[in-house]
Amino acid sequence: MKIIHTSDWHIGRTLYGRKRYNEFEAFLDWLAELIEKENIDVLLVAGDIFDTSTPSNRAQEIYYRFLCRVSLSCCRHVVVIAGNHDSPSFLNAPKELLRVLNVHVTGSAPENLEDEVLVLKDPAGKSELIVCAVPYLRDRDIRTVEAGESIEDKNIKLVQGIKDHYGDVCQIAREKQKEAGNIPIVAMGHLFTAGGKTVDGDGVRELYVGSLAHVGRDIFPSFIDYIALGHLHVPQKTGDSENMRYCGSPIPMGYGEANQKKSVVLVEFEKNESENNVPKISIQPVPTFQKLIKISGDLDSITGKIKELKTSSSKAWLEIEYTGEDIAANLRESIDEAVAGSEIEVRKIRNKRIIDRIISRMDEEETLDDLNVEDVFTRCLDARGIPEEKRPLYIETYKETLKSMYEEEQDM
């Protein structure tokens, strides 16, 4: 049996205002072709299908068109779980209709945990795979709030709640495995594991366990044969475990990911009569559908690099960071002139000249787009003169407030 593990599509995401629908369509076309080429049986999508809780009509069209295409292919089952960017109610709304196409959706933690355990059948109707389709777990799904709790108490309860949830769901899967015979068990999740790698500008929200607590490998029972994770955009194993992986995002979400090798994970189980189902794992590289390039330097080096790109007929989208010591009064005009007559797009220009950084902490061209919500809060603490020793409590409380607001927004 062959399985593809993918996640963090973020359909609808923009880059400095530039819509990227062509990239999402190109990736999903490539993925559908890979499924047919490799004769894939099951597709696992580990959350963050959309970039917002209210995806545009175009984003929805891309998603549903892909599901219809895959349902008509060799792929017998698609399993989709919600991520922290997704609206649980939005994903769940068509789940009964999608089930007819063998697309199984888990948007939120159900009242009956057995609903998170899927026993997938082969064409002959014989059970061939058990999937623990656990979506992004929210605070209210896994812990109760008590008066007087410290941040540490909340973190401990969060981690324990996640561990208990997976323990219960996986135990149900274990019982179903005994009934079905020695078939593999795969667990899915959208969370932040301890030691996970992120990069600047990847858009991974610090609104869940990523900021409040990191879970360890031990939350997953040892009898799970493969663990398909989403949330982190860097493809990676978790610790030394070959069978517990983040596949990463399929396209770079920002310039911090521009030089990253994107991939999906191909997991293959052989028919095995022994007690253990050991998967064969291979990484399938995803092509680059839109080149992102960051250029830093003084004006001469920036324009020189642009000329090189024009010579190669590049269609790259550029983020430019000016670091020269001279005051570049007409920086924008010079760069526009340099790219004229090409298909290169300049998505962002940052003016980081040294003399400005000496005069002021804030660049003259700095806008709210250059700051994240934590940067803004830090500026507020600075303005209020809050001493360093008191800041950790303020920051953790602020993060928790943001998380609560965000989860309420996702339910709308």
Short mmCIF file of C-alpha atoms in Angstrom, two decimals:
data_model
loop_
_atom_site.label_atom_id
_atom_site.label_comp_id
_atom_site.label_asym_id
_atom_site.label_seq_id
_atom_site.Cartn_x
_atom_site.Cartn_y
_atom_site.Cartn_z
CA MET A 1 0.00 0.00 0.00
CA LYS A 2 1.29 3.45 -0.96
CA ILE A 3 0.48 6.64 0.97
CA ILE A 4 1.35 10.27 0.30
CA HIS A 5 1.64 12.62 3.28
CA THR A 6 1.28 16.34 2.60
CA SER A 7 0.15 19.38 4.59
CA ASP A 8 0.16 23.17 4.92
CA TRP A 9 -1.08 24.05 1.46
CA HIS A 10 -2.36 27.45 2.66
CA ILE A 11 -4.47 27.93 -0.46
CA GLY A 12 -5.27 31.62 -0.81
CA ARG A 13 -2.10 32.94 0.80
CA THR A 14 -0.69 36.12 -0.74
CA LEU A 15 2.85 37.46 -0.83
CA TYR A 16 3.01 41.19 -0.11
CA GLY A 17 -0.42 41.52 -1.74
CA ARG A 18 0.38 39.30 -4.76
CA LYS A 19 -2.16 36.51 -5.28
CA ARG A 20 -0.63 33.06 -5.76
CA TYR A 21 -3.48 30.96 -7.12
CA ASN A 22 -1.42 29.83 -10.12
CA GLU A 23 1.16 28.29 -7.78
CA PHE A 24 -1.46 26.41 -5.76
CA GLU A 25 -3.07 25.09 -8.93
CA ALA A 26 0.32 24.05 -10.34
CA PHE A 27 1.20 22.19 -7.15
CA LEU A 28 -2.10 20.32 -6.96
CA ASP A 29 -1.88 19.41 -10.65
CA TRP A 30 1.61 18.04 -10.00
CA LEU A 31 0.36 16.17 -6.90
CA ALA A 32 -2.50 14.59 -8.87
CA GLU A 33 -0.04 13.48 -11.53
CA LEU A 34 2.29 12.04 -8.88
CA ILE A 35 -0.61 10.09 -7.36
CA GLU A 36 -1.35 8.53 -10.75
CA LYS A 37 2.31 7.93 -11.61
CA GLU A 38 3.10 6.20 -8.31
CA ASN A 39 -0.26 4.41 -8.10
CA ILE A 40 -1.00 5.93 -4.68
CA ASP A 41 -3.73 4.32 -2.58
CA VAL A 42 -4.21 6.90 0.21
CA LEU A 43 -3.58 10.65 0.45
CA LEU A 44 -3.16 12.22 3.90
CA VAL A 45 -3.49 16.02 4.23
CA ALA A 46 -2.35 17.09 7.72
CA GLY A 47 -4.03 20.47 8.09
CA ASP A 48 -3.86 24.11 7.00
CA ILE A 49 -5.56 23.44 3.69
CA PHE A 50 -6.54 27.10 3.47
CA ASP A 51 -4.70 30.17 4.69
CA THR A 52 -7.74 31.76 6.33
CA SER A 53 -10.97 30.62 7.94
CA THR A 54 -12.96 32.29 5.14
CA PRO A 55 -11.30 31.15 1.89
CA SER A 56 -12.20 32.90 -1.33
CA ASN A 57 -14.35 31.31 -4.02
CA ARG A 58 -11.22 30.76 -6.12
CA ALA A 59 -9.46 28.98 -3.25
CA GLN A 60 -12.49 26.74 -2.70
CA GLU A 61 -12.71 25.95 -6.39
CA ILE A 62 -9.05 24.86 -6.46
CA TYR A 63 -9.58 22.60 -3.42
CA TYR A 64 -12.78 20.89 -4.56
CA ARG A 65 -11.63 20.47 -8.14
CA PHE A 66 -8.52 18.67 -6.86
CA LEU A 67 -10.57 16.37 -4.62
CA CYS A 68 -12.85 15.46 -7.52
CA ARG A 69 -9.86 14.68 -9.74
CA VAL A 70 -8.20 12.49 -7.12
CA SER A 71 -11.43 10.64 -6.32
CA LEU A 72 -11.53 9.50 -9.97
CA SER A 73 -7.92 8.31 -9.90
CA CYS A 74 -6.25 5.21 -8.48
CA CYS A 75 -6.27 6.85 -5.02
CA ARG A 76 -8.93 5.04 -2.99
CA HIS A 77 -9.04 7.35 0.02
CA VAL A 78 -8.23 10.95 0.94
CA VAL A 79 -8.04 11.91 4.63
CA VAL A 80 -8.11 15.63 5.50
CA ILE A 81 -7.72 17.10 8.99
CA ALA A 82 -8.10 20.75 9.96
CA GLY A 83 -5.12 22.88 10.94
CA ASN A 84 -5.03 26.01 13.06
CA HIS A 85 -5.60 28.20 9.98
CA ASP A 86 -8.70 26.27 8.92
CA SER A 87 -12.29 26.82 9.98
CA PRO A 88 -13.52 23.53 11.50
CA SER A 89 -17.14 24.26 10.58
CA PHE A 90 -16.21 25.20 7.02
CA LEU A 91 -14.24 22.00 6.44
CA ASN A 92 -16.90 19.87 8.13
CA ALA A 93 -19.86 21.32 6.21
CA PRO A 94 -19.55 19.09 3.09
CA LYS A 95 -18.05 16.06 4.86
CA GLU A 96 -21.07 13.78 4.28
CA LEU A 97 -21.07 14.62 0.58
CA LEU A 98 -17.30 14.17 0.30
CA ARG A 99 -17.50 10.80 2.04
CA VAL A 100 -19.30 9.49 -1.05
CA LEU A 101 -16.05 10.24 -2.92
CA ASN A 102 -14.05 8.46 -0.16
CA VAL A 103 -12.77 11.81 1.09
CA HIS A 104 -12.77 11.70 4.90
CA VAL A 105 -12.71 15.08 6.68
CA THR A 106 -12.15 15.79 10.39
CA GLY A 107 -12.57 19.49 11.05
CA SER A 108 -12.82 19.41 14.84
CA ALA A 109 -12.56 17.00 17.76
CA PRO A 110 -15.85 15.03 17.80
CA GLU A 111 -17.82 14.09 20.90
CA ASN A 112 -17.33 10.41 20.06
CA LEU A 113 -13.60 9.73 19.66
CA GLU A 114 -14.35 6.68 17.51
CA ASP A 115 -15.24 9.17 14.76
CA GLU A 116 -11.54 10.09 14.57
CA VAL A 117 -10.56 6.49 13.85
CA LEU A 118 -10.99 5.51 10.19
CA VAL A 119 -10.73 1.93 8.98
CA LEU A 120 -10.00 2.19 5.26
CA LYS A 121 -10.96 -0.65 2.90
CA ASP A 122 -9.38 -2.05 -0.23
CA PRO A 123 -11.37 -2.60 -3.46
CA ALA A 124 -12.47 -6.02 -2.18
CA GLY A 125 -13.88 -4.47 0.99
CA LYS A 126 -11.12 -5.81 3.22
CA SER A 127 -9.64 -3.52 5.89
CA GLU A 128 -6.18 -2.33 4.84
CA LEU A 129 -5.28 0.72 6.95
CA ILE A 130 -6.35 2.43 10.19
CA VAL A 131 -5.98 6.21 10.37
CA CYS A 132 -6.22 8.24 13.57
CA ALA A 133 -7.43 11.47 11.95
CA VAL A 134 -6.83 13.89 14.83
CA PRO A 135 -7.30 17.56 13.84
CA TYR A 136 -5.76 20.62 15.43
CA LEU A 137 -6.84 20.41 19.07
CA ARG A 138 -8.02 23.59 20.73
CA ASP A 139 -7.81 24.50 24.39
CA ARG A 140 -11.44 23.71 25.04
CA ASP A 141 -11.03 20.26 23.46
CA ILE A 142 -8.27 19.16 25.83
CA ARG A 143 -8.29 21.12 29.10
CA THR A 144 -10.58 22.86 31.56
CA VAL A 145 -9.79 26.32 32.85
CA GLU A 146 -9.45 26.80 36.58
CA ALA A 147 -9.15 30.01 38.58
CA GLY A 148 -5.67 30.94 39.75
CA GLU A 149 -3.78 28.80 37.20
CA SER A 150 -0.22 29.83 36.41
CA ILE A 151 1.19 29.79 32.88
CA GLU A 152 3.16 26.69 33.82
CA ASP A 153 -0.03 24.96 35.07
CA LYS A 154 -1.76 25.73 31.79
CA ASN A 155 1.18 24.40 29.76
CA ILE A 156 1.25 21.16 31.75
CA LYS A 157 -2.51 20.67 31.30
CA LEU A 158 -2.26 21.43 27.58
CA VAL A 159 0.42 18.81 26.98
CA GLN A 160 -1.32 16.26 29.18
CA GLY A 161 -4.63 16.92 27.43
CA ILE A 162 -3.07 16.32 24.02
CA LYS A 163 -1.35 13.16 25.27
CA ASP A 164 -4.59 11.83 26.78
CA HIS A 165 -6.51 12.57 23.59
CA TYR A 166 -4.02 10.71 21.40
CA GLY A 167 -3.80 7.90 23.93
CA ASP A 168 -7.57 7.36 23.87
CA VAL A 169 -7.87 7.61 20.08
CA CYS A 170 -4.91 5.34 19.42
CA GLN A 171 -6.22 2.76 21.87
CA ILE A 172 -9.47 2.64 19.90
CA ALA A 173 -7.36 2.12 16.78
CA ARG A 174 -5.47 -0.68 18.54
CA GLU A 175 -8.73 -2.47 19.33
CA LYS A 176 -9.89 -2.13 15.73
CA GLN A 177 -6.53 -3.48 14.55
CA LYS A 178 -7.11 -6.64 16.62
CA GLU A 179 -10.43 -7.10 14.85
CA ALA A 180 -9.06 -6.39 11.37
CA GLY A 181 -5.79 -8.30 11.61
CA ASN A 182 -2.27 -6.97 11.42
CA ILE A 183 -2.86 -3.86 9.35
CA PRO A 184 -0.85 -0.63 9.77
CA ILE A 185 -1.96 2.21 12.03
CA VAL A 186 -1.17 5.79 10.95
CA ALA A 187 -1.75 8.80 13.21
CA MET A 188 -2.22 12.35 11.95
CA GLY A 189 -1.77 15.60 13.82
CA HIS A 190 -1.40 19.34 13.45
CA LEU A 191 0.81 20.54 16.30
CA PHE A 192 4.29 21.69 17.33
CA THR A 193 6.66 19.02 18.61
CA ALA A 194 9.62 19.79 20.84
CA GLY A 195 12.74 20.58 18.82
CA GLY A 196 10.80 21.37 15.65
CA LYS A 197 12.52 23.69 13.18
CA THR A 198 10.99 26.88 11.83
CA VAL A 199 12.35 29.67 9.64
CA ASP A 200 11.76 33.44 9.61
CA GLY A 201 8.80 34.48 7.54
CA ASP A 202 7.25 31.03 7.24
CA GLY A 203 3.91 32.20 8.62
CA VAL A 204 3.72 29.51 11.32
CA ARG A 205 1.44 31.09 13.89
CA GLU A 206 2.65 31.19 17.47
CA LEU A 207 -0.93 30.86 18.67
CA TYR A 208 -1.09 27.32 19.90
CA VAL A 209 1.28 24.88 21.50
CA GLY A 210 4.03 26.49 19.43
CA SER A 211 4.09 29.37 21.90
CA LEU A 212 2.63 27.85 25.05
CA ALA A 213 3.97 24.29 25.07
CA HIS A 214 5.76 21.83 22.83
CA VAL A 215 4.73 18.19 22.88
CA GLY A 216 7.18 15.30 22.89
CA ARG A 217 7.38 12.06 20.91
CA ASP A 218 5.94 10.23 23.91
CA ILE A 219 2.40 11.53 23.30
CA PHE A 220 2.14 8.96 20.51
CA PRO A 221 1.92 5.30 21.56
CA SER A 222 4.83 3.16 20.36
CA PHE A 223 2.60 0.85 18.32
CA ILE A 224 1.78 3.60 15.78
CA ASP A 225 3.47 2.68 12.49
CA TYR A 226 3.68 6.18 10.95
CA ILE A 227 2.87 9.67 12.25
CA ALA A 228 1.93 12.27 9.63
CA LEU A 229 2.28 15.77 11.04
CA GLY A 230 1.44 19.25 9.83
CA HIS A 231 2.03 22.83 11.07
CA LEU A 232 5.78 23.28 10.58
CA HIS A 233 6.81 24.32 7.08
CA VAL A 234 10.33 22.87 7.17
CA PRO A 235 10.37 19.19 6.05
CA GLN A 236 11.85 17.23 8.95
CA LYS A 237 11.92 14.12 11.06
CA THR A 238 10.99 14.47 14.71
CA GLY A 239 14.12 13.67 16.65
CA ASP A 240 15.67 10.44 15.39
CA SER A 241 12.33 8.92 14.45
CA GLU A 242 12.13 7.98 10.78
CA ASN A 243 8.41 7.28 10.98
CA MET A 244 7.34 10.59 12.60
CA ARG A 245 7.60 13.46 10.15
CA TYR A 246 6.57 16.89 9.06
CA CYS A 247 6.31 16.93 5.28
CA GLY A 248 6.48 20.75 5.28
CA SER A 249 4.64 23.23 3.08
CA PRO A 250 4.71 22.46 -0.67
CA ILE A 251 5.48 26.02 -1.78
CA PRO A 252 7.55 28.66 0.03
CA MET A 253 5.26 30.81 2.16
CA GLY A 254 7.78 33.64 2.34
CA TYR A 255 11.33 34.58 1.47
CA GLY A 256 12.63 32.78 4.55
CA GLU A 257 11.66 29.55 2.76
CA ALA A 258 12.85 30.66 -0.69
CA ASN A 259 15.87 28.33 -0.83
CA GLN A 260 14.23 25.45 0.98
CA LYS A 261 13.72 22.13 -0.79
CA LYS A 262 10.00 21.42 -0.70
CA SER A 263 8.63 17.89 -0.67
CA VAL A 264 5.89 15.41 0.10
CA VAL A 265 6.47 12.09 1.85
CA LEU A 266 5.81 8.74 0.19
CA VAL A 267 5.09 6.00 2.73
CA GLU A 268 4.88 2.39 1.57
CA PHE A 269 3.74 -0.62 3.60
CA GLU A 270 4.48 -4.11 2.35
CA LYS A 271 2.19 -7.02 3.13
CA ASN A 272 3.62 -8.28 6.39
CA GLU A 273 2.57 -11.17 8.57
CA SER A 274 4.88 -10.22 11.46
CA GLU A 275 3.85 -8.10 14.43
CA ASN A 276 5.43 -4.89 13.14
CA ASN A 277 4.51 -2.91 10.03
CA VAL A 278 7.70 -1.08 9.13
CA PRO A 279 7.09 1.54 6.41
CA LYS A 280 9.45 2.30 3.59
CA ILE A 281 9.78 6.10 3.46
CA SER A 282 10.99 8.24 0.57
CA ILE A 283 10.98 11.99 0.00
CA GLN A 284 9.42 13.24 -3.22
CA PRO A 285 10.75 16.72 -4.14
CA VAL A 286 8.18 19.29 -5.23
CA PRO A 287 9.15 21.44 -8.25
CA THR A 288 9.54 25.20 -7.86
CA PHE A 289 6.53 26.84 -9.46
CA GLN A 290 7.50 30.45 -8.74
CA LYS A 291 11.06 31.51 -7.97
CA LEU A 292 11.46 33.81 -4.95
CA ILE A 293 14.78 35.62 -4.58
CA LYS A 294 16.00 37.92 -1.84
CA ILE A 295 18.70 40.41 -2.78
CA SER A 296 20.68 42.36 -0.18
CA GLY A 297 23.44 44.89 -0.62
CA ASP A 298 24.19 48.41 -1.81
CA LEU A 299 22.58 49.87 -4.91
CA ASP A 300 25.32 48.69 -7.29
CA SER A 301 25.18 45.09 -6.10
CA ILE A 302 21.37 45.09 -6.19
CA THR A 303 21.14 46.44 -9.75
CA GLY A 304 23.98 44.13 -10.82
CA LYS A 305 22.11 41.08 -9.59
CA ILE A 306 18.94 42.25 -11.31
CA LYS A 307 20.86 42.57 -14.61
CA GLU A 308 22.07 38.98 -14.19
CA LEU A 309 18.50 37.82 -13.67
CA LYS A 310 17.31 39.73 -16.74
CA THR A 311 20.02 38.09 -18.83
CA SER A 312 18.66 34.67 -17.88
CA SER A 313 15.06 35.77 -18.66
CA SER A 314 14.09 35.25 -15.03
CA LYS A 315 10.48 35.65 -13.88
CA ALA A 316 11.44 35.78 -10.20
CA TRP A 317 9.64 37.73 -7.51
CA LEU A 318 12.15 39.80 -5.57
CA GLU A 319 12.46 40.99 -2.01
CA ILE A 320 15.14 43.67 -1.93
CA GLU A 321 16.98 44.82 1.17
CA TYR A 322 19.14 47.91 0.79
CA THR A 323 22.06 47.84 3.23
CA GLY A 324 24.33 50.48 1.74
CA GLU A 325 25.73 53.30 3.84
CA ASP A 326 24.87 56.01 1.33
CA ILE A 327 21.46 57.64 1.48
CA ALA A 328 19.56 56.28 -1.54
CA ALA A 329 17.02 59.04 -2.09
CA ASN A 330 15.59 57.47 -5.25
CA LEU A 331 15.92 53.81 -4.33
CA ARG A 332 12.53 52.78 -5.69
CA GLU A 333 13.07 54.60 -9.00
CA SER A 334 16.49 53.01 -9.49
CA ILE A 335 15.15 49.50 -8.88
CA ASP A 336 12.11 50.04 -11.11
CA GLU A 337 14.46 51.18 -13.88
CA ALA A 338 16.64 48.11 -13.36
CA VAL A 339 13.74 45.63 -13.79
CA ALA A 340 12.09 47.52 -16.67
CA GLY A 341 11.58 45.40 -19.79
CA SER A 342 11.61 42.10 -17.88
CA GLU A 343 9.06 39.80 -16.25
CA ILE A 344 10.73 40.20 -12.86
CA GLU A 345 8.46 41.51 -10.11
CA VAL A 346 9.66 43.46 -7.09
CA ARG A 347 7.38 42.48 -4.22
CA LYS A 348 9.09 44.36 -1.39
CA ILE A 349 11.87 46.90 -0.86
CA ARG A 350 13.36 47.33 2.59
CA ASN A 351 15.65 50.27 3.26
CA LYS A 352 18.06 49.15 5.97
CA ARG A 353 20.90 51.61 5.54
CA ILE A 354 23.22 51.74 8.52
CA ILE A 355 22.93 55.47 9.15
CA ASP A 356 19.15 55.12 9.59
CA ARG A 357 19.58 52.31 12.12
CA ILE A 358 21.96 54.52 14.11
CA ILE A 359 19.63 57.52 14.10
CA SER A 360 16.48 55.59 14.93
CA ARG A 361 15.31 52.08 15.75
CA MET A 362 12.49 52.45 13.28
CA ASP A 363 13.25 52.60 9.58
CA GLU A 364 11.64 55.53 7.76
CA GLU A 365 9.95 53.03 5.44
CA GLU A 366 8.88 50.62 8.19
CA THR A 367 5.17 49.86 8.24
CA LEU A 368 2.92 47.47 10.13
CA ASP A 369 3.63 44.94 7.36
CA ASP A 370 7.20 44.77 8.68
CA LEU A 371 6.06 43.89 12.21
CA ASN A 372 4.26 40.91 13.62
CA VAL A 373 1.81 41.13 16.52
CA GLU A 374 4.52 40.34 19.06
CA ASP A 375 6.76 43.13 17.69
CA VAL A 376 3.92 45.60 18.14
CA PHE A 377 3.32 44.44 21.71
CA THR A 378 7.04 44.71 22.49
CA ARG A 379 6.98 48.32 21.22
CA CYS A 380 4.05 48.98 23.57
CA LEU A 381 6.00 47.55 26.51
CA ASP A 382 8.95 49.77 25.56
CA ALA A 383 6.70 52.82 25.36
CA ARG A 384 5.25 52.06 28.81
CA GLY A 385 8.67 51.47 30.32
CA ILE A 386 7.84 47.95 31.54
CA PRO A 387 10.99 46.48 33.16
CA GLU A 388 12.52 43.30 31.68
CA GLU A 389 11.84 41.14 34.73
CA LYS A 390 8.07 41.77 34.46
CA ARG A 391 7.77 41.18 30.73
CA PRO A 392 7.51 37.36 30.55
CA LEU A 393 4.13 37.34 32.32
CA TYR A 394 2.80 40.19 30.15
CA ILE A 395 3.98 38.43 26.97
CA GLU A 396 2.53 35.03 27.87
CA THR A 397 -0.80 36.59 28.85
CA TYR A 398 -0.85 38.53 25.59
CA LYS A 399 -0.16 35.37 23.56
CA GLU A 400 -2.92 33.51 25.33
CA THR A 401 -5.35 36.37 24.62
CA LEU A 402 -4.40 36.32 20.94
CA LYS A 403 -4.89 32.56 20.77
CA SER A 404 -8.34 32.82 22.37
CA MET A 405 -9.38 35.57 19.96
CA TYR A 406 -8.09 33.61 16.97
CA GLU A 407 -9.95 30.44 17.91
CA GLU A 408 -13.18 32.36 18.38
CA GLU A 409 -12.68 33.85 14.92
CA GLN A 410 -12.24 30.38 13.40
CA ASP A 411 -15.65 29.31 14.70
CA MET A 412 -17.49 32.09 12.93
#
